[in-house]
Amino acid sequence: KRLVVIPVKSKPEPSSFDAQVRQKGLRWIEESGLDSTQPVPVGKKVKPLWQVCLPELLEAYGRICAYVCIYIEEVTGSATVEHFVPKSRRLDLAYEWSNYRLVCGAMNGSKSNFEDVLDPFTLKKSTFQLNLVSGAILVNTKLATLSKTKALETVSRLKLDSPKCRRLRLRYFNKYIQNQIDAGYLQEHAPFVYLEMKRQKLL
């Protein structure tokens, strides 16, 4: 249950995935006459067979958005299967579990087909930190120049430091401070806030 702002451990492919998604996807590619080594032709829609595995993705990653690092509610949240490597550019990865990230709708829209975002699966610990007064995301000043640049690009692309994201993080922090939620709830629903509170010795 750890995400961008904190690293995510890749979860094993479900046993039903190959038959339900991969094989059907490969057949669709072949029947459509598409070359999986080439970008998808402009105007061509890729068949969204990956939607079938969204329940397994939610279960595997504890309903936590891989980018904003907050719990995706079952009714009011917008859970999506995000292709880390854009399916429009790598059709051969469109139906691969390893290329999927559990992401809320807002983050998926910001990520879109861009490739300048750090992968939560390979993210180094403590890349991002949190100002618990303002809710702002900070990039660790001890990072090497290249890593720092990529981290800043990720924050910018995903709008992780927007007023909405700041308010969302602070909401969980304040609820804990006001004894409205306990540490277990905080860890399950806002793991980045939880870990930053531990790092800053507030838990």
Tab-separated table of C-alpha atoms in Angstrom:
chain	number	residue	atom	x	y	z
A	1	LYS	CA	0.000	0.000	0.000
A	2	ARG	CA	2.747	2.442	-0.928
A	3	LEU	CA	2.695	4.777	-3.825
A	4	VAL	CA	4.413	7.897	-6.133
A	5	VAL	CA	5.189	9.881	-3.392
A	6	ILE	CA	6.326	6.609	-1.846
A	7	PRO	CA	7.523	3.473	-3.674
A	8	VAL	CA	5.067	0.784	-4.763
A	9	LYS	CA	5.953	-2.886	-4.777
A	10	SER	CA	4.722	-4.543	-7.967
A	11	LYS	CA	2.080	-7.179	-7.243
A	12	PRO	CA	1.878	-10.572	-9.004
A	13	GLU	CA	-0.318	-10.977	-12.054
A	14	PRO	CA	-3.717	-12.562	-11.225
A	15	SER	CA	-4.136	-16.148	-12.392
A	16	SER	CA	-7.071	-15.185	-14.620
A	17	PHE	CA	-5.259	-12.283	-16.321
A	18	ASP	CA	-3.683	-14.159	-19.205
A	19	ALA	CA	-6.971	-15.645	-20.437
A	20	GLN	CA	-9.179	-12.645	-19.658
A	21	VAL	CA	-6.932	-9.829	-20.848
A	22	ARG	CA	-3.629	-10.721	-22.512
A	23	GLN	CA	-4.778	-13.434	-24.905
A	24	LYS	CA	-7.941	-11.560	-25.880
A	25	GLY	CA	-5.879	-8.444	-26.406
A	26	LEU	CA	-3.351	-10.194	-28.606
A	27	ARG	CA	-6.186	-11.641	-30.699
A	28	TRP	CA	-7.743	-8.195	-31.063
A	29	ILE	CA	-4.416	-6.727	-32.219
A	30	GLU	CA	-4.015	-9.485	-34.789
A	31	GLU	CA	-7.603	-9.261	-36.033
A	32	SER	CA	-7.298	-5.476	-36.311
A	33	GLY	CA	-4.248	-5.820	-38.523
A	34	LEU	CA	-2.162	-3.630	-36.219
A	35	ASP	CA	1.609	-3.832	-35.767
A	36	SER	CA	2.251	-4.015	-32.004
A	37	THR	CA	5.773	-2.648	-32.497
A	38	GLN	CA	4.452	0.596	-33.964
A	39	PRO	CA	2.449	3.488	-32.438
A	40	VAL	CA	-1.324	3.122	-32.699
A	41	PRO	CA	-2.642	4.900	-35.823
A	42	VAL	CA	-4.250	8.268	-35.122
A	43	GLY	CA	-7.987	7.874	-34.532
A	44	LYS	CA	-7.754	4.148	-33.762
A	45	LYS	CA	-9.233	3.180	-30.390
A	46	VAL	CA	-7.519	0.413	-28.458
A	47	LYS	CA	-10.004	-2.143	-27.116
A	48	PRO	CA	-10.193	-1.561	-23.321
A	49	LEU	CA	-9.995	-5.180	-22.218
A	50	TRP	CA	-7.889	-4.138	-19.207
A	51	GLN	CA	-11.024	-2.836	-17.488
A	52	VAL	CA	-11.859	-6.433	-16.605
A	53	CYS	CA	-8.941	-6.589	-14.181
A	54	LEU	CA	-9.704	-3.326	-12.332
A	55	PRO	CA	-11.190	-5.181	-9.308
A	56	GLU	CA	-7.979	-7.237	-9.012
A	57	LEU	CA	-5.874	-4.071	-9.331
A	58	LEU	CA	-7.885	-2.398	-6.564
A	59	GLU	CA	-7.456	-5.425	-4.329
A	60	ALA	CA	-3.742	-5.795	-5.070
A	61	TYR	CA	-2.887	-2.174	-4.306
A	62	GLY	CA	-5.238	-1.550	-1.403
A	63	ARG	CA	-7.327	0.999	-3.349
A	64	ILE	CA	-4.486	3.548	-3.089
A	65	CYS	CA	-3.876	5.825	-6.089
A	66	ALA	CA	-0.310	5.267	-7.297
A	67	TYR	CA	0.273	8.984	-7.848
A	68	VAL	CA	-1.652	11.055	-5.308
A	69	CYS	CA	-1.247	8.327	-2.657
A	70	ILE	CA	-4.769	8.545	-1.245
A	71	TYR	CA	-7.456	5.865	-0.836
A	72	ILE	CA	-9.902	5.657	-3.770
A	73	GLU	CA	-13.404	5.387	-2.308
A	74	GLU	CA	-15.673	2.729	-3.773
A	75	VAL	CA	-18.582	4.980	-4.767
A	76	THR	CA	-17.289	8.549	-4.913
A	77	GLY	CA	-13.778	7.720	-6.105
A	78	SER	CA	-12.805	7.227	-9.742
A	79	ALA	CA	-10.494	4.217	-10.029
A	80	THR	CA	-8.787	3.615	-13.376
A	81	VAL	CA	-6.216	1.319	-14.968
A	82	GLU	CA	-3.376	3.615	-16.034
A	83	HIS	CA	-0.843	2.441	-18.625
A	84	PHE	CA	2.502	3.670	-17.325
A	85	VAL	CA	4.011	3.266	-20.793
A	86	PRO	CA	1.304	4.810	-23.018
A	87	LYS	CA	-0.672	2.206	-24.942
A	88	SER	CA	-0.782	4.540	-27.943
A	89	ARG	CA	3.003	4.224	-28.243
A	90	ARG	CA	3.563	0.654	-27.068
A	91	LEU	CA	0.614	-1.458	-28.146
A	92	ASP	CA	2.583	-4.537	-27.123
A	93	LEU	CA	2.236	-3.346	-23.502
A	94	ALA	CA	-1.463	-2.455	-23.678
A	95	TYR	CA	-2.497	-5.825	-22.294
A	96	GLU	CA	0.327	-6.432	-19.817
A	97	TRP	CA	-0.347	-6.412	-16.068
A	98	SER	CA	3.183	-5.143	-15.360
A	99	ASN	CA	2.389	-1.925	-17.244
A	100	TYR	CA	-0.712	-1.119	-15.188
A	101	ARG	CA	-0.837	1.332	-12.290
A	102	LEU	CA	-3.913	1.884	-10.115
A	103	VAL	CA	-4.682	5.577	-10.473
A	104	CYS	CA	-7.621	7.880	-9.719
A	105	GLY	CA	-9.301	9.553	-12.686
A	106	ALA	CA	-7.803	12.990	-12.020
A	107	MET	CA	-4.229	11.671	-11.978
A	108	ASN	CA	-4.841	9.533	-15.058
A	109	GLY	CA	-6.020	12.623	-16.903
A	110	SER	CA	-2.906	14.564	-15.887
A	111	LYS	CA	-0.516	11.732	-16.761
A	112	SER	CA	-2.233	11.065	-20.124
A	113	ASN	CA	0.323	9.956	-22.755
A	114	PHE	CA	3.242	11.831	-21.229
A	115	GLU	CA	6.371	9.932	-20.250
A	116	ASP	CA	8.083	12.426	-17.941
A	117	VAL	CA	6.640	10.938	-14.734
A	118	LEU	CA	8.602	8.821	-12.266
A	119	ASP	CA	7.452	5.206	-12.038
A	120	PRO	CA	6.206	4.335	-8.539
A	121	PHE	CA	7.550	0.793	-9.094
A	122	THR	CA	11.155	2.040	-9.353
A	123	LEU	CA	10.917	5.140	-7.172
A	124	LYS	CA	13.616	5.610	-4.546
A	125	LYS	CA	12.549	6.084	-0.941
A	126	SER	CA	12.363	9.651	0.373
A	127	THR	CA	12.297	11.192	-3.110
A	128	PHE	CA	9.343	13.267	-1.942
A	129	GLN	CA	8.646	14.827	1.435
A	130	LEU	CA	5.692	16.670	2.900
A	131	ASN	CA	5.259	20.030	4.584
A	132	LEU	CA	2.624	19.207	7.177
A	133	VAL	CA	1.768	22.857	7.777
A	134	SER	CA	0.888	23.729	4.177
A	135	GLY	CA	0.364	20.270	2.694
A	136	ALA	CA	2.999	21.034	0.043
A	137	ILE	CA	5.049	18.284	-1.587
A	138	LEU	CA	8.781	18.876	-1.446
A	139	VAL	CA	11.541	17.238	-3.462
A	140	ASN	CA	14.368	15.906	-1.304
A	141	THR	CA	17.248	18.382	-1.579
A	142	LYS	CA	19.800	15.572	-1.159
A	143	LEU	CA	18.879	14.006	-4.514
A	144	ALA	CA	21.322	14.095	-7.413
A	145	THR	CA	20.580	16.817	-9.971
A	146	LEU	CA	19.039	14.474	-12.564
A	147	SER	CA	16.840	12.725	-9.999
A	148	LYS	CA	15.746	16.069	-8.580
A	149	THR	CA	14.803	17.302	-12.061
A	150	LYS	CA	12.725	14.190	-12.767
A	151	ALA	CA	11.002	14.495	-9.400
A	152	LEU	CA	10.108	18.140	-10.070
A	153	GLU	CA	8.787	17.188	-13.527
A	154	THR	CA	6.593	14.532	-11.906
A	155	VAL	CA	5.116	17.013	-9.433
A	156	SER	CA	4.461	19.476	-12.247
A	157	ARG	CA	2.966	16.976	-14.693
A	158	LEU	CA	0.629	15.381	-12.184
A	159	LYS	CA	-0.198	18.651	-10.420
A	160	LEU	CA	0.678	16.943	-7.144
A	161	ASP	CA	1.224	20.300	-5.432
A	162	SER	CA	-2.056	21.862	-6.542
A	163	PRO	CA	-4.271	23.538	-3.930
A	164	LYS	CA	-6.676	20.583	-4.172
A	165	CYS	CA	-3.940	18.038	-3.468
A	166	ARG	CA	-2.596	20.119	-0.602
A	167	ARG	CA	-6.058	20.375	0.971
A	168	LEU	CA	-6.619	16.645	0.556
A	169	ARG	CA	-3.407	15.735	2.382
A	170	LEU	CA	-4.020	18.289	5.118
A	171	ARG	CA	-7.535	16.965	5.645
A	172	TYR	CA	-6.125	13.610	6.748
A	173	PHE	CA	-3.387	15.216	8.842
A	174	ASN	CA	-5.860	17.485	10.629
A	175	LYS	CA	-8.355	14.692	11.231
A	176	TYR	CA	-5.623	12.713	12.964
A	177	ILE	CA	-4.467	15.694	15.035
A	178	GLN	CA	-8.085	16.320	16.067
A	179	ASN	CA	-8.514	12.637	17.072
A	180	GLN	CA	-11.155	12.033	14.406
A	181	ILE	CA	-9.171	9.121	12.944
A	182	ASP	CA	-6.498	6.833	14.384
A	183	ALA	CA	-3.042	5.950	13.047
A	184	GLY	CA	-4.294	2.718	11.462
A	185	TYR	CA	-6.930	4.557	9.447
A	186	LEU	CA	-4.389	7.193	8.425
A	187	GLN	CA	-1.919	4.551	7.243
A	188	GLU	CA	-4.592	2.754	5.209
A	189	HIS	CA	-6.127	5.846	3.612
A	190	ALA	CA	-3.221	8.304	3.311
A	191	PRO	CA	0.037	6.323	3.561
A	192	PHE	CA	2.259	9.186	2.367
A	193	VAL	CA	0.912	11.481	5.102
A	194	TYR	CA	1.336	8.650	7.615
A	195	LEU	CA	4.966	7.959	6.669
A	196	GLU	CA	5.862	11.634	6.646
A	197	MET	CA	4.358	12.050	10.111
A	198	LYS	CA	6.471	9.120	11.296
A	199	ARG	CA	9.600	10.545	9.652
A	200	GLN	CA	8.942	13.881	11.334
A	201	LYS	CA	8.369	12.117	14.655
A	202	LEU	CA	4.731	13.154	14.948
A	203	LEU	CA	3.523	9.565	15.326
